[in-house]
Amino acid sequence: MREFRYEKATDPAGAVALLAGEPEGAYLGGGTNLVDLMRLGVATPDVLVDVRQLTSTEVEDLPDGGLRIGAAVPNADLAGERRVRERYPLLAQALLAGASGQLRNRATTGGNLLQRTRCTYFTDTTMPCNKREPGSGCGAVNGYHRNLAVLGATNEGADSSHTCIATHPSDMAVALRALDASVRVLGADGERSIPIAELHRLPGDDPSRDTTLAHGELITAIDVPALPWATRSRYRKVRDRASYAFALVSVAAAMDLQGDVVADVRIALGGVAHVPWRATVAEDLLRGGPATEAAFVAAAEAELAAADPLSDNAFKIPMATNMVTRTLVQLAEARA
Amino acid sequence: MDNQITLRVDGADTPLTVDTRTSLLDAMRERLGATSAKKGCDHGQCGACTVLLDGRRVNSCLVLAVTAEGQEVTTSDGLATGGTPHALHDAFVDHDAYQCGYCTPGQIASAAGVLAEAARGWPSAVTEDLVADATDLTDAEIRERMSGNLCRCAAYANIVPAVAEVAVEQGVRA
């Protein structure tokens, strides 16, 4: 592990000021991903600015009925928070589907959004990886990729500096994407709020960048807007073992059911793309239509029509289609 | 780079100088001689290093020692009081909930965390009613909540009833 200086600030602005002068520095939250990446030699900061006790550990009510989640709220506490369990079941379920009890106790809400892909080529410094070492190529497209992306990836061949088929590993972020959360960020120029849709980015021509955050910007809170019909919501996850594994495919969905009609719906997918994938094609087809299994299948198939799988991850297309369908059927049958 | 810190492990304060790269796990084992928590994977995947940090179970391999200053670290050893084993220690012995024993201190520290989380009414991924006031640590709940602790001897079939017995004693299992 590279040597680093350990710094603490007295407030978030102080932390931002500290990191602004450290181009190779990083913030330390719970450290459950960063410390591991440092040990692997994937992350090599020369300064760590500890922010775990700087940002809020509170969940506050917003005037519109939504919630403001402090960036330092541990994943476990957020999942246990009664207002989250009552208002946003899909968010509580997504958090509980992620990691282990030990990791959820330590990992923070802000850090969860910024965790890096678990693509094995990214975490192995002996392998080519455009995300870890821009321009080195992608080992995964012709290698082990059954767990990697089928939507929104860049594949110009193993040698291209653009190619990246990594997936975003977070469960929580998938639920927050369905809920249209926004991320409050403090930078050298002050505070701004970013819709979560604009936080994570597709690999495009620069796979090294996971998010649109500038160096030194600090997540201070996540705002979840009110969505009264999110009481009819759930998060489902399929993985290689029953617990404590990353998603092959996951679905976060909420439904506003009026009689037999889907008045409104939110669907986001995990495990299929470089970002938490909002299924807007499916949502548009479903909105105002009948809440029938046939309609759900058609919408899911339309969403996955854009998928571009590789030899070993094409199974994710029927898996995602079936999971979207099954989740929507369950929501339509559920008591609100 | 070195930092001066004081670690509080199982009730004992020890000042020491650590390289900032040192994990809490390595500081305990290599510097303090507190070898209860074990090093398995060193990546937060196996749970052998589980300790309670201010009462919450965490993987001590992923905690930098410099960040643990001012916090109370409790290992499985520290759960015993005055030479008297904790109820979980007795239950693991009674149920033969181990074979080689390497993962056991992590299993026990984790189980102590599970019981505390259940007492707070926290749900898990297998909880049917997310808004229930109380938690009932069924076998399925114990398996899910303990999934961050691997046992390569596969003593799981005995670990579950060991944890269940203490859960009944503590009123978090029907």
Short mmCIF file of C-alpha atoms in Angstrom, two decimals, chain B:
data_model
loop_
_atom_site.label_atom_id
_atom_site.label_comp_id
_atom_site.label_asym_id
_atom_site.label_seq_id
_atom_site.Cartn_x
_atom_site.Cartn_y
_atom_site.Cartn_z
CA MET B 1 3.91 7.86 7.92
CA ASP B 2 3.55 7.39 11.65
CA ASN B 3 0.75 8.63 13.89
CA GLN B 4 0.44 8.55 17.68
CA ILE B 5 -2.80 6.98 18.81
CA THR B 6 -4.36 5.31 21.81
CA LEU B 7 -6.39 2.18 21.21
CA ARG B 8 -8.95 0.90 23.69
CA VAL B 9 -9.32 -2.84 23.22
CA ASP B 10 -11.33 -5.00 25.63
CA GLY B 11 -11.22 -2.27 28.25
CA ALA B 12 -7.46 -1.62 28.15
CA ASP B 13 -6.01 1.65 26.81
CA THR B 14 -2.68 1.39 25.02
CA PRO B 15 -0.81 4.32 23.48
CA LEU B 16 1.18 3.35 20.41
CA THR B 17 2.75 4.70 17.25
CA VAL B 18 1.36 3.20 14.06
CA ASP B 19 2.03 3.54 10.37
CA THR B 20 -1.16 5.09 8.98
CA ARG B 21 -1.55 2.02 6.74
CA THR B 22 -2.03 -0.31 9.73
CA SER B 23 -5.45 -1.91 10.05
CA LEU B 24 -7.16 -2.14 13.41
CA LEU B 25 -6.83 -5.93 13.04
CA ASP B 26 -3.06 -5.81 12.58
CA ALA B 27 -2.62 -3.23 15.35
CA MET B 28 -4.47 -5.50 17.77
CA ARG B 29 -2.74 -8.70 16.76
CA GLU B 30 0.79 -7.52 16.03
CA ARG B 31 1.18 -4.59 18.41
CA LEU B 32 -1.13 -5.25 21.35
CA GLY B 33 -0.95 -9.03 21.43
CA ALA B 34 -4.75 -9.11 21.30
CA THR B 35 -5.15 -12.12 19.01
CA SER B 36 -8.82 -12.89 19.51
CA ALA B 37 -9.87 -11.47 16.13
CA LYS B 38 -8.36 -13.50 13.28
CA LYS B 39 -7.04 -12.58 9.86
CA GLY B 40 -8.76 -14.62 7.17
CA CYS B 41 -9.14 -12.87 3.84
CA ASP B 42 -8.03 -9.33 4.85
CA HIS B 43 -10.65 -7.99 2.38
CA GLY B 44 -13.84 -7.86 4.46
CA GLN B 45 -15.22 -10.98 2.86
CA CYS B 46 -14.83 -13.71 5.52
CA GLY B 47 -15.73 -12.09 8.85
CA ALA B 48 -12.96 -13.78 10.88
CA CYS B 49 -11.76 -10.34 12.03
CA THR B 50 -15.18 -9.18 13.31
CA VAL B 51 -15.10 -7.02 16.43
CA LEU B 52 -17.56 -4.65 18.06
CA LEU B 53 -16.63 -1.00 17.56
CA ASP B 54 -18.62 1.10 20.03
CA GLY B 55 -20.96 -1.88 20.21
CA ARG B 56 -21.43 -2.36 16.46
CA ARG B 57 -19.97 -5.30 14.58
CA VAL B 58 -17.44 -4.37 11.89
CA ASN B 59 -14.64 -6.02 9.89
CA SER B 60 -11.51 -4.86 11.72
CA CYS B 61 -9.36 -5.60 8.64
CA LEU B 62 -11.06 -2.71 6.80
CA VAL B 63 -10.82 -0.24 9.70
CA LEU B 64 -7.64 1.82 9.73
CA ALA B 65 -6.22 1.86 13.25
CA VAL B 66 -5.80 5.65 13.15
CA THR B 67 -9.58 6.03 12.73
CA ALA B 68 -10.39 3.89 15.79
CA GLU B 69 -8.95 6.33 18.32
CA GLY B 70 -11.47 7.20 21.01
CA GLN B 71 -13.62 4.19 20.19
CA GLU B 72 -14.28 1.12 22.30
CA VAL B 73 -13.10 -2.08 20.59
CA THR B 74 -14.55 -5.33 21.94
CA THR B 75 -13.32 -8.69 20.69
CA SER B 76 -14.82 -12.07 21.48
CA ASP B 77 -12.35 -12.28 24.37
CA GLY B 78 -13.66 -9.01 25.73
CA LEU B 79 -17.23 -10.31 25.84
CA ALA B 80 -16.24 -12.49 28.81
CA THR B 81 -16.55 -10.72 32.16
CA GLY B 82 -14.08 -11.47 34.94
CA GLY B 83 -13.19 -14.87 33.58
CA THR B 84 -16.84 -15.83 33.12
CA PRO B 85 -17.68 -16.77 29.53
CA HIS B 86 -20.39 -14.87 27.67
CA ALA B 87 -23.62 -16.76 26.99
CA LEU B 88 -22.54 -17.05 23.35
CA HIS B 89 -19.26 -18.70 24.38
CA ASP B 90 -21.16 -21.31 26.39
CA ALA B 91 -23.69 -21.84 23.61
CA PHE B 92 -20.96 -22.40 21.01
CA VAL B 93 -19.33 -24.99 23.30
CA ASP B 94 -22.64 -26.69 24.11
CA HIS B 95 -23.64 -26.91 20.44
CA ASP B 96 -20.17 -27.82 19.14
CA ALA B 97 -20.49 -24.81 16.84
CA TYR B 98 -16.99 -25.06 15.37
CA GLN B 99 -14.45 -27.52 14.15
CA CYS B 100 -11.03 -25.88 13.74
CA GLY B 101 -12.14 -22.78 15.66
CA TYR B 102 -10.37 -20.19 13.52
CA CYS B 103 -13.53 -18.31 12.54
CA THR B 104 -15.14 -18.69 15.99
CA PRO B 105 -14.10 -15.38 17.65
CA GLY B 106 -15.42 -13.56 14.59
CA GLN B 107 -18.61 -15.64 14.62
CA ILE B 108 -19.16 -14.84 18.30
CA ALA B 109 -18.47 -11.11 17.99
CA SER B 110 -20.77 -11.04 14.97
CA ALA B 111 -23.49 -12.95 16.81
CA ALA B 112 -23.28 -10.43 19.65
CA GLY B 113 -23.85 -7.73 17.03
CA VAL B 114 -26.77 -9.65 15.54
CA LEU B 115 -28.46 -9.88 18.95
CA ALA B 116 -28.00 -6.14 19.53
CA GLU B 117 -29.38 -5.32 16.07
CA ALA B 118 -32.38 -7.58 16.68
CA ALA B 119 -33.00 -5.86 20.01
CA ARG B 120 -33.22 -2.56 18.09
CA GLY B 121 -35.89 -4.09 15.85
CA TRP B 122 -33.76 -3.91 12.70
CA PRO B 123 -35.10 -6.01 9.81
CA SER B 124 -33.01 -8.14 7.45
CA ALA B 125 -33.21 -9.17 3.81
CA VAL B 126 -35.44 -12.12 4.77
CA THR B 127 -37.81 -10.18 7.05
CA GLU B 128 -41.35 -10.41 5.64
CA ASP B 129 -42.82 -7.47 7.55
CA LEU B 130 -40.41 -4.55 7.19
CA VAL B 131 -42.35 -2.36 9.63
CA ALA B 132 -42.80 -4.91 12.41
CA ASP B 133 -41.92 -3.48 15.83
CA ALA B 134 -39.99 -6.50 17.03
CA THR B 135 -37.57 -8.92 15.43
CA ASP B 136 -37.98 -12.68 15.70
CA LEU B 137 -34.62 -14.32 15.03
CA THR B 138 -35.83 -17.42 13.22
CA ASP B 139 -33.27 -19.84 11.78
CA ALA B 140 -33.63 -18.12 8.39
CA GLU B 141 -33.02 -14.74 10.03
CA ILE B 142 -29.90 -16.01 11.81
CA ARG B 143 -28.51 -17.51 8.60
CA GLU B 144 -29.08 -14.26 6.68
CA ARG B 145 -27.71 -11.99 9.43
CA MET B 146 -24.63 -14.18 9.97
CA SER B 147 -23.86 -14.48 6.24
CA GLY B 148 -20.85 -12.17 6.62
CA ASN B 149 -19.06 -14.88 8.63
CA LEU B 150 -17.72 -17.79 6.64
CA CYS B 151 -16.81 -21.13 8.25
CA ARG B 152 -14.67 -23.31 6.02
CA CYS B 153 -15.36 -26.29 8.29
CA ALA B 154 -19.07 -25.60 7.59
CA ALA B 155 -20.16 -25.69 11.21
CA TYR B 156 -23.16 -23.59 10.23
CA ALA B 157 -25.61 -26.33 11.22
CA ASN B 158 -24.43 -25.95 14.81
CA ILE B 159 -23.77 -22.21 14.79
CA VAL B 160 -27.42 -21.45 14.02
CA PRO B 161 -28.82 -23.30 17.09
CA ALA B 162 -26.06 -21.83 19.28
CA VAL B 163 -27.07 -18.28 18.32
CA ALA B 164 -30.75 -19.24 18.52
CA GLU B 165 -30.37 -20.42 22.12
CA VAL B 166 -28.96 -17.07 23.23
CA ALA B 167 -31.55 -15.23 21.16
CA VAL B 168 -34.29 -16.96 23.14
CA GLU B 169 -32.57 -16.03 26.42
CA GLN B 170 -32.40 -12.40 25.29
CA GLY B 171 -36.03 -12.25 24.16
CA VAL B 172 -35.38 -11.76 20.42
CA ARG B 173 -36.57 -15.21 19.35
CA ALA B 174 -39.99 -16.68 19.97
#
